[in-house]
Every structure is written in structure tokens, then in C-alpha cells.
Amino acid sequence: GSLLRIPWLGKTSWQLAVLDEAQAIKNHAAKQTRAAKQIVAQARIALTGTPIENRLGDLWSIFDFINPGLLGSAKEFTSYTRRLADRPGNPYGPLRDLVRPYILRRLKTDKSVIADLPEKTEVKAFCHLSRKQAALYQQAVKELGAEIAGAEGIRRKGLVLAFLMRFKQICNHPSQWLGDGVWAEGDSGKWARLRELCEVIAAKQEKALVFTQFREVTAPLASFLGGVFGRPGLVLHGETEVKKRRELVRRFQEDESVPFFVLSLKAGGSGLNLTAASHVIHFDRWWNPAVENQATDRAFRIGQTKNVLVHKFVCRGTVEEKIDELIASKRQLSTDLLEGGAELNLTELQDAELLRVVGLDLNAAMRE
């Protein structure tokens, strides 16, 4: 964003250009990506914890900044990686060998890099559906089956994406989908699980970060958690003024009376230091692990002195379990390349397979 706001940066000749959070240029067609690649510099370095967020094309765009031409054109690279995906065994080995000389990889879990960083433990927090959630979910599956029967192309893709969003909203709370403003605790299995978890955190007088991808859920979550903890917390989302964000972070870090911080994933998932928290709760799941890991790293970072417990909420028997499997496959894609997985694109599944993926396993969903 700075390159677009400060034109002289791109017009100056530099000895060295260092691009932090380089995943921001993953979209090679975006204005900020084009601006970054127009920088004149004798040497270029890209810093990122997530070189692959969604697809291998993310890596191509970063390499097109630091070493243009090494991986060919975007079209050539796409064709090359598709051929690699069909290879048996270690499909991305040739690509890994090609980029390895240009990548210096450091992991926080490597004690030779950071000797005193505490442990991070990730756990699944499985949730049941309320009867209201189950009924709304089943109705949505039925409607999806009817609407995609004759749909094709971009219209079908739009329908699938809209229904996937609907399923996730229902899993969070019926009021998010219905828009009725009720937000009754008994209507959501996630609300019940959140109370159970945060009562323990409150009893230990520890702090928690709660991430959701939905801005409209941040206020109801904060209101509910205020009752659980017995005192109010903080909220940050995309509409929070930039100048206010630093004060919110300062209060969370320094004020012991602030027990929790509810953040929208995209607005609060990067660039913030929130090491006062020893719990990170992913109330709903994003489509790829890189974004989730960036959010978790608000607490699990240099300066953290406590062990960090990461709770990932998943509604059993729903599409959320399938999303969890998708996240695992994307993590494997990144691991295959950097350490040496194909992506699952739900919008491209055949109708019968799609309905199987989103279908409700009622026995699993209702089991507490």
C-alpha cells in the first residue's frame, strides 16, 4: 500500500529493496504487486512466513519480484506445476531443487534459531449442533441440491460459494444466517463450547485472542464473552480506524483487567504483537493454514514467555470437518515444496460428490 501512496519510492534507485510480508504480492495482477515489481534496486529480498497461501502461483509471484525469469512466465509456471502434480512419489521435487538456493528458511520451532520460545500446542475443539442449527443446515443442503441441478459455469460456482458461506454461518450461530439479532446461547453449539473453554481460561486469569472471519460476529462474540469473563474485552475488525488499533493493542498488552480480544481474521491476523495472550481461539476456520498460522502468530512470537494453546473450533458432521481436511491438504502442499498435495476445489466437484462433502452427518453433529 505504501508504494501506491508514496510514488517517489518507486522512482528512486536503491542498492537494496527488502519486501516484508511478501505474501502481499501473491496476486501478480494486483496494483501493489505491479508497483513492487517496478522498484529499481541492485538487490532484492522478500521476507515472508507464508510463501504459499493458496496455490503455487503465490510462490511464482514472489520469485518474479526477487529473481524475474527464474520460474518463467506465469503461464509457463502453471503448465510446469500441473505436469509435476501428475508425477508419482515426490511430485514437486524438481521445483524444490530449483528454488532451494534462493530460500533461507528459519522456523520458530528450531531451538538453534530461538532457544527460549515457549511451546505451542494445537487442539481441535469439537462442537455439536443445536436442533435449530441442524434443521437450518439440512434445509440448506436440500436447497443446494435443487439449485445446482441445472446450473453451469460461473453461476454454479457462485451458488456453491454462497452456500458454503451459508453453511459456515449456520455452524457459527443461527442468528448469523437469519439476521434476527437474537444470538441466544442455547441456539449454538459453538457458543456452548466457547463458554466451557473460556470459563477455564477466566478461572486461570489468562488472556485469549478470538479470531473469526466474519466482522458481523465480532460484536455478539464480545458481548457474550464479556458475560463469561465478568468484564469487557476488546474488538478489532476491518472498520476499526488504523489510528485506534495501536491503542487497542497497548491496552490488551498492558492492562491486566482486559481478558480477551476478538479480532476479524483479515484485519487482525497479521502485523500485531499480542503476546499477553496464552490462548488463541479460531472460532471459525479460514480456507488455508497460512492465514490461520499468521493469526496464531500474533501470540506465538518472539517475546512470548508463556506456552500458547491454540483451539480450533470444528462442528462435527458438517462441512467444517471437510474444511479441516482441506486445510491439512494445503499445509501438505506447502510442506511438499519447502521440505520435500493437490488442492481440493469444492466448486469444481460433481454435484453428487459436492452434496456428499457438505451433507450433514446427523449422528455426529448432535453428539455432545
Tab-separated table of C-alpha atoms in Angstrom, residues 41-313:
chain	number	residue	atom	x	y	z
A	41	ALA	CA	17.207	-1.993	-6.983
A	42	GLN	CA	20.566	-3.721	-7.329
A	43	ALA	CA	19.403	-6.499	-4.996
A	44	ARG	CA	16.016	-7.648	-3.723
A	45	ILE	CA	14.995	-9.660	-0.657
A	46	ALA	CA	11.496	-10.942	0.153
A	47	LEU	CA	10.551	-11.784	3.758
A	48	THR	CA	7.501	-13.938	4.419
A	49	GLY	CA	6.303	-16.613	6.771
A	50	THR	CA	3.801	-17.837	4.182
A	51	PRO	CA	5.327	-18.104	0.691
A	52	ILE	CA	2.373	-20.305	-0.321
A	53	GLU	CA	-1.044	-19.224	0.940
A	54	ASN	CA	-3.426	-20.721	-1.595
A	55	ARG	CA	-1.583	-22.115	-4.584
A	56	LEU	CA	1.873	-22.487	-6.092
A	57	GLY	CA	1.251	-19.353	-8.156
A	58	ASP	CA	1.808	-17.368	-4.938
A	59	LEU	CA	5.416	-18.556	-4.943
A	60	TRP	CA	5.834	-17.643	-8.619
A	61	SER	CA	4.782	-14.052	-7.963
A	62	ILE	CA	7.298	-13.648	-5.127
A	63	PHE	CA	10.087	-15.108	-7.265
A	64	ASP	CA	9.072	-12.821	-10.111
A	65	PHE	CA	9.988	-9.986	-7.721
A	66	ILE	CA	13.304	-11.311	-6.408
A	67	ASN	CA	14.540	-13.170	-9.500
A	68	PRO	CA	12.431	-12.375	-12.590
A	69	GLY	CA	12.525	-15.096	-15.224
A	70	LEU	CA	13.832	-17.891	-12.991
A	71	LEU	CA	10.443	-19.629	-12.981
A	72	GLY	CA	9.405	-18.481	-16.456
A	73	SER	CA	6.188	-16.643	-17.167
A	74	ALA	CA	3.078	-17.156	-15.051
A	75	LYS	CA	1.552	-19.252	-17.839
A	76	GLU	CA	4.674	-21.378	-18.256
A	77	PHE	CA	4.905	-21.914	-14.482
A	78	THR	CA	1.269	-23.022	-14.246
A	79	SER	CA	1.798	-25.525	-17.037
A	80	TYR	CA	5.005	-26.790	-15.404
A	81	THR	CA	3.438	-27.328	-11.956
A	82	ARG	CA	0.449	-29.126	-13.464
A	83	ARG	CA	2.818	-31.590	-15.092
A	84	LEU	CA	4.673	-32.020	-11.789
A	85	ALA	CA	1.422	-32.756	-9.926
A	86	ASP	CA	0.972	-35.877	-12.052
A	87	ARG	CA	4.343	-37.314	-11.094
A	88	PRO	CA	4.379	-40.199	-8.590
A	89	GLY	CA	6.231	-40.118	-5.297
A	90	ASN	CA	7.720	-36.701	-4.646
A	91	PRO	CA	5.977	-34.630	-7.346
A	92	TYR	CA	7.390	-31.189	-6.507
A	93	GLY	CA	11.000	-32.327	-6.024
A	94	PRO	CA	12.291	-30.641	-9.236
A	95	LEU	CA	10.682	-27.324	-8.301
A	96	ARG	CA	12.041	-27.519	-4.762
A	97	ASP	CA	15.539	-28.147	-6.125
A	98	LEU	CA	15.162	-25.135	-8.430
A	99	VAL	CA	14.159	-22.634	-5.731
A	100	ARG	CA	16.164	-24.054	-2.817
A	101	PRO	CA	19.341	-21.971	-3.478
A	102	TYR	CA	17.288	-18.790	-3.151
A	103	ILE	CA	15.379	-19.646	0.036
A	104	LEU	CA	16.742	-19.236	3.559
A	105	ARG	CA	14.167	-20.932	5.774
A	106	ARG	CA	14.002	-20.401	9.517
A	107	LEU	CA	11.404	-21.920	11.861
A	108	LYS	CA	10.487	-20.593	15.300
A	109	THR	CA	10.332	-24.193	16.461
A	110	ASP	CA	14.043	-24.587	15.667
A	111	LYS	CA	15.792	-24.148	19.030
A	112	SER	CA	19.008	-23.137	17.255
A	113	VAL	CA	17.131	-20.078	15.954
A	114	ILE	CA	15.179	-19.163	19.101
A	115	ALA	CA	16.245	-21.065	22.183
A	116	ASP	CA	13.753	-19.611	24.668
A	117	LEU	CA	10.454	-19.591	22.755
A	118	PRO	CA	7.760	-21.483	24.714
A	119	GLU	CA	5.764	-24.393	23.318
A	120	LYS	CA	2.711	-24.105	21.069
A	121	THR	CA	0.017	-26.787	21.256
A	122	GLU	CA	-2.846	-27.003	18.755
A	123	VAL	CA	-6.075	-28.815	19.654
A	124	LYS	CA	-9.404	-29.306	17.904
A	125	ALA	CA	-12.384	-28.050	19.895
A	126	PHE	CA	-15.211	-30.184	18.508
A	127	CYS	CA	-18.703	-28.718	18.781
A	128	HIS	CA	-22.183	-30.185	18.379
A	129	LEU	CA	-25.075	-28.528	16.524
A	130	SER	CA	-28.213	-27.372	18.295
A	131	ARG	CA	-31.528	-28.665	16.948
A	132	LYS	CA	-32.104	-25.291	15.313
A	133	GLN	CA	-28.698	-25.387	13.631
A	134	ALA	CA	-29.241	-28.944	12.398
A	135	ALA	CA	-32.630	-28.062	10.895
A	136	LEU	CA	-31.263	-24.974	9.125
A	137	TYR	CA	-28.242	-26.932	7.878
A	138	GLN	CA	-30.349	-29.770	6.460
A	139	GLN	CA	-32.643	-27.275	4.758
A	140	ALA	CA	-29.622	-25.572	3.180
A	141	VAL	CA	-28.296	-28.892	1.838
A	142	LYS	CA	-31.695	-29.613	0.323
A	143	GLU	CA	-31.846	-26.180	-1.323
A	144	LEU	CA	-28.294	-26.529	-2.671
A	145	GLY	CA	-29.161	-29.851	-4.301
A	146	ALA	CA	-32.182	-28.301	-6.021
A	147	GLU	CA	-30.405	-25.141	-7.216
A	148	ILE	CA	-27.219	-26.684	-8.635
A	149	ALA	CA	-29.111	-29.365	-10.581
A	150	GLY	CA	-29.373	-27.210	-13.697
A	151	ALA	CA	-26.632	-24.662	-13.021
A	152	GLU	CA	-23.401	-24.426	-15.012
A	153	GLY	CA	-20.230	-22.381	-15.255
A	154	ILE	CA	-19.845	-19.179	-13.291
A	155	ARG	CA	-23.433	-19.318	-12.000
A	156	ARG	CA	-22.841	-22.749	-10.475
A	157	LYS	CA	-19.567	-21.634	-8.899
A	158	GLY	CA	-21.311	-18.609	-7.394
A	159	LEU	CA	-24.070	-20.788	-5.977
A	160	VAL	CA	-21.613	-23.215	-4.380
A	161	LEU	CA	-19.582	-20.414	-2.788
A	162	ALA	CA	-22.748	-18.753	-1.455
A	163	PHE	CA	-23.968	-21.993	0.113
A	164	LEU	CA	-20.550	-22.777	1.604
A	165	MET	CA	-20.709	-19.378	3.305
A	166	ARG	CA	-24.251	-20.165	4.494
A	167	PHE	CA	-23.153	-23.490	5.988
A	168	LYS	CA	-20.344	-21.790	7.891
A	169	GLN	CA	-22.681	-19.084	9.178
A	170	ILE	CA	-25.169	-21.680	10.432
A	171	CYS	CA	-22.358	-23.562	12.155
A	172	ASN	CA	-21.359	-20.363	13.962
A	173	HIS	CA	-24.854	-19.354	15.099
A	174	PRO	CA	-28.336	-19.437	13.506
A	175	SER	CA	-28.670	-15.689	14.104
A	176	GLN	CA	-25.723	-15.009	11.811
A	177	TRP	CA	-27.577	-16.601	8.904
A	178	LEU	CA	-31.097	-15.477	9.871
A	179	GLY	CA	-30.058	-11.935	10.766
A	180	ASP	CA	-32.615	-11.853	13.584
A	181	GLY	CA	-30.287	-10.264	16.147
A	182	VAL	CA	-31.223	-12.792	18.852
A	183	TRP	CA	-27.892	-14.593	19.364
A	184	ALA	CA	-29.310	-16.906	22.052
A	185	GLU	CA	-26.639	-19.033	23.717
A	186	GLY	CA	-28.719	-22.208	23.538
A	187	ASP	CA	-29.075	-21.936	19.751
A	188	SER	CA	-25.391	-22.602	19.023
A	189	GLY	CA	-23.132	-25.489	19.938
A	190	LYS	CA	-20.135	-23.222	19.376
A	191	TRP	CA	-21.445	-20.700	21.887
A	192	ALA	CA	-21.747	-23.506	24.448
A	193	ARG	CA	-18.238	-24.790	23.694
A	194	LEU	CA	-16.844	-21.250	23.906
A	195	ARG	CA	-18.370	-20.742	27.360
A	196	GLU	CA	-16.958	-24.057	28.549
A	197	LEU	CA	-13.480	-23.168	27.334
A	198	CYS	CA	-13.407	-19.536	28.451
A	199	GLU	CA	-14.676	-20.292	31.948
A	200	VAL	CA	-11.480	-22.314	32.418
A	201	ILE	CA	-9.336	-19.526	30.926
A	202	ALA	CA	-11.033	-16.954	33.185
A	203	ALA	CA	-10.518	-19.130	36.263
A	204	LYS	CA	-6.784	-19.260	35.477
A	205	GLN	CA	-6.763	-15.464	34.936
A	206	GLU	CA	-5.249	-15.923	31.476
A	207	LYS	CA	-5.954	-13.953	28.296
A	208	ALA	CA	-7.393	-15.108	24.973
A	209	LEU	CA	-7.483	-13.995	21.342
A	210	VAL	CA	-10.656	-14.989	19.478
A	211	PHE	CA	-10.492	-14.903	15.659
A	212	THR	CA	-13.445	-15.016	13.281
A	213	GLN	CA	-13.557	-14.358	9.553
A	214	PHE	CA	-16.920	-12.575	9.918
A	215	ARG	CA	-16.987	-8.940	11.039
A	216	GLU	CA	-20.688	-9.197	11.961
A	217	VAL	CA	-19.885	-11.856	14.577
A	218	THR	CA	-17.267	-9.816	16.459
A	219	ALA	CA	-19.734	-7.713	18.481
A	220	PRO	CA	-22.021	-10.633	19.543
A	221	LEU	CA	-18.933	-12.643	20.496
A	222	ALA	CA	-17.542	-9.767	22.562
A	223	SER	CA	-20.889	-9.280	24.311
A	224	PHE	CA	-21.157	-12.984	25.124
A	225	LEU	CA	-17.552	-13.241	26.322
A	226	GLY	CA	-17.985	-10.167	28.500
A	227	GLY	CA	-20.575	-12.156	30.437
A	228	VAL	CA	-18.359	-15.230	30.662
A	229	PHE	CA	-15.305	-13.329	31.923
A	230	GLY	CA	-17.302	-10.882	34.013
A	231	ARG	CA	-15.687	-7.855	32.388
A	232	PRO	CA	-15.422	-6.414	28.876
A	233	GLY	CA	-12.725	-7.124	26.323
A	234	LEU	CA	-11.673	-5.504	23.063
A	235	VAL	CA	-12.784	-5.778	19.424
A	236	LEU	CA	-10.863	-5.085	16.216
A	237	HIS	CA	-12.133	-5.531	12.648
A	238	GLY	CA	-11.719	-4.009	9.209
A	239	GLU	CA	-13.723	-0.893	10.079
A	240	THR	CA	-11.615	-0.108	13.149
A	241	GLU	CA	-9.676	3.099	12.449
A	242	VAL	CA	-5.979	2.470	11.920
A	243	LYS	CA	-5.008	5.131	14.479
A	244	LYS	CA	-7.087	3.343	17.144
A	245	ARG	CA	-5.517	-0.068	16.592
A	246	ARG	CA	-2.243	0.770	18.318
A	247	GLU	CA	-4.116	1.891	21.442
A	248	LEU	CA	-6.188	-1.317	21.437
A	249	VAL	CA	-3.015	-3.411	21.240
A	250	ARG	CA	-1.392	-1.371	24.035
A	251	ARG	CA	-4.409	-1.864	26.307
A	252	PHE	CA	-4.504	-5.610	25.707
A	253	GLN	CA	-0.780	-5.970	26.329
A	254	GLU	CA	-0.561	-3.746	29.423
A	255	ASP	CA	-3.988	-3.745	31.122
A	256	GLU	CA	-4.447	-6.888	33.212
A	257	SER	CA	-8.185	-6.219	33.512
A	258	VAL	CA	-8.716	-6.813	29.757
A	259	PRO	CA	-9.284	-10.587	29.482
A	260	PHE	CA	-9.947	-11.141	25.765
A	261	PHE	CA	-9.571	-9.631	22.302
A	262	VAL	CA	-11.999	-10.502	19.473
A	263	LEU	CA	-10.478	-9.903	16.035
A	264	SER	CA	-11.594	-10.385	12.459
A	265	LEU	CA	-9.105	-12.687	10.790
A	266	LYS	CA	-8.102	-10.455	7.889
A	267	ALA	CA	-7.836	-7.214	9.883
A	268	GLY	CA	-6.173	-8.606	12.998
A	269	GLY	CA	-4.403	-11.639	11.597
A	270	SER	CA	-1.066	-10.005	10.821
A	271	GLY	CA	1.193	-7.197	11.963
A	272	LEU	CA	0.058	-7.123	15.608
A	273	ASN	CA	2.022	-8.120	18.711
A	274	LEU	CA	-0.381	-9.690	21.219
A	275	THR	CA	1.881	-11.812	23.391
A	276	ALA	CA	-0.191	-11.104	26.528
A	277	ALA	CA	-2.476	-13.910	25.311
A	278	SER	CA	-1.694	-17.527	26.067
A	279	HIS	CA	-4.799	-18.844	24.270
A	280	VAL	CA	-5.738	-18.412	20.601
A	281	ILE	CA	-9.256	-19.447	19.593
A	282	HIS	CA	-10.164	-19.876	15.913
A	283	PHE	CA	-13.945	-19.635	16.220
A	284	ASP	CA	-14.405	-20.458	12.539
A	285	ARG	CA	-11.907	-21.786	10.018
A	286	TRP	CA	-10.334	-19.997	7.074
A	287	TRP	CA	-9.691	-21.933	3.867
A	288	ASN	CA	-5.945	-22.168	4.203
A	289	PRO	CA	-3.498	-22.772	7.051
A	290	ALA	CA	-1.189	-19.884	6.187
A	291	VAL	CA	-3.779	-17.256	7.159
A	292	GLU	CA	-4.649	-19.132	10.359
A	293	ASN	CA	-0.987	-19.517	11.272
A	294	GLN	CA	-0.387	-15.800	10.723
A	295	ALA	CA	-3.216	-15.100	13.178
A	296	THR	CA	-1.887	-17.595	15.730
A	297	ASP	CA	1.491	-15.902	15.489
A	298	ARG	CA	0.038	-12.712	16.995
A	299	ALA	CA	0.559	-14.546	20.303
A	300	PHE	CA	3.169	-17.190	19.418
A	301	ARG	CA	6.097	-14.941	18.548
A	302	ILE	CA	9.381	-13.620	19.889
A	303	GLY	CA	8.667	-12.027	23.254
A	304	GLN	CA	6.158	-14.674	24.330
A	305	THR	CA	7.034	-16.102	27.744
A	306	LYS	CA	4.087	-18.471	28.240
A	307	ASN	CA	3.118	-21.674	26.454
A	308	VAL	CA	0.428	-20.999	23.850
A	309	LEU	CA	-2.644	-23.196	23.439
A	310	VAL	CA	-4.445	-22.928	20.086
A	311	HIS	CA	-8.105	-24.036	19.981
A	312	LYS	CA	-9.636	-24.680	16.546
A	313	PHE	CA	-13.437	-24.941	16.608
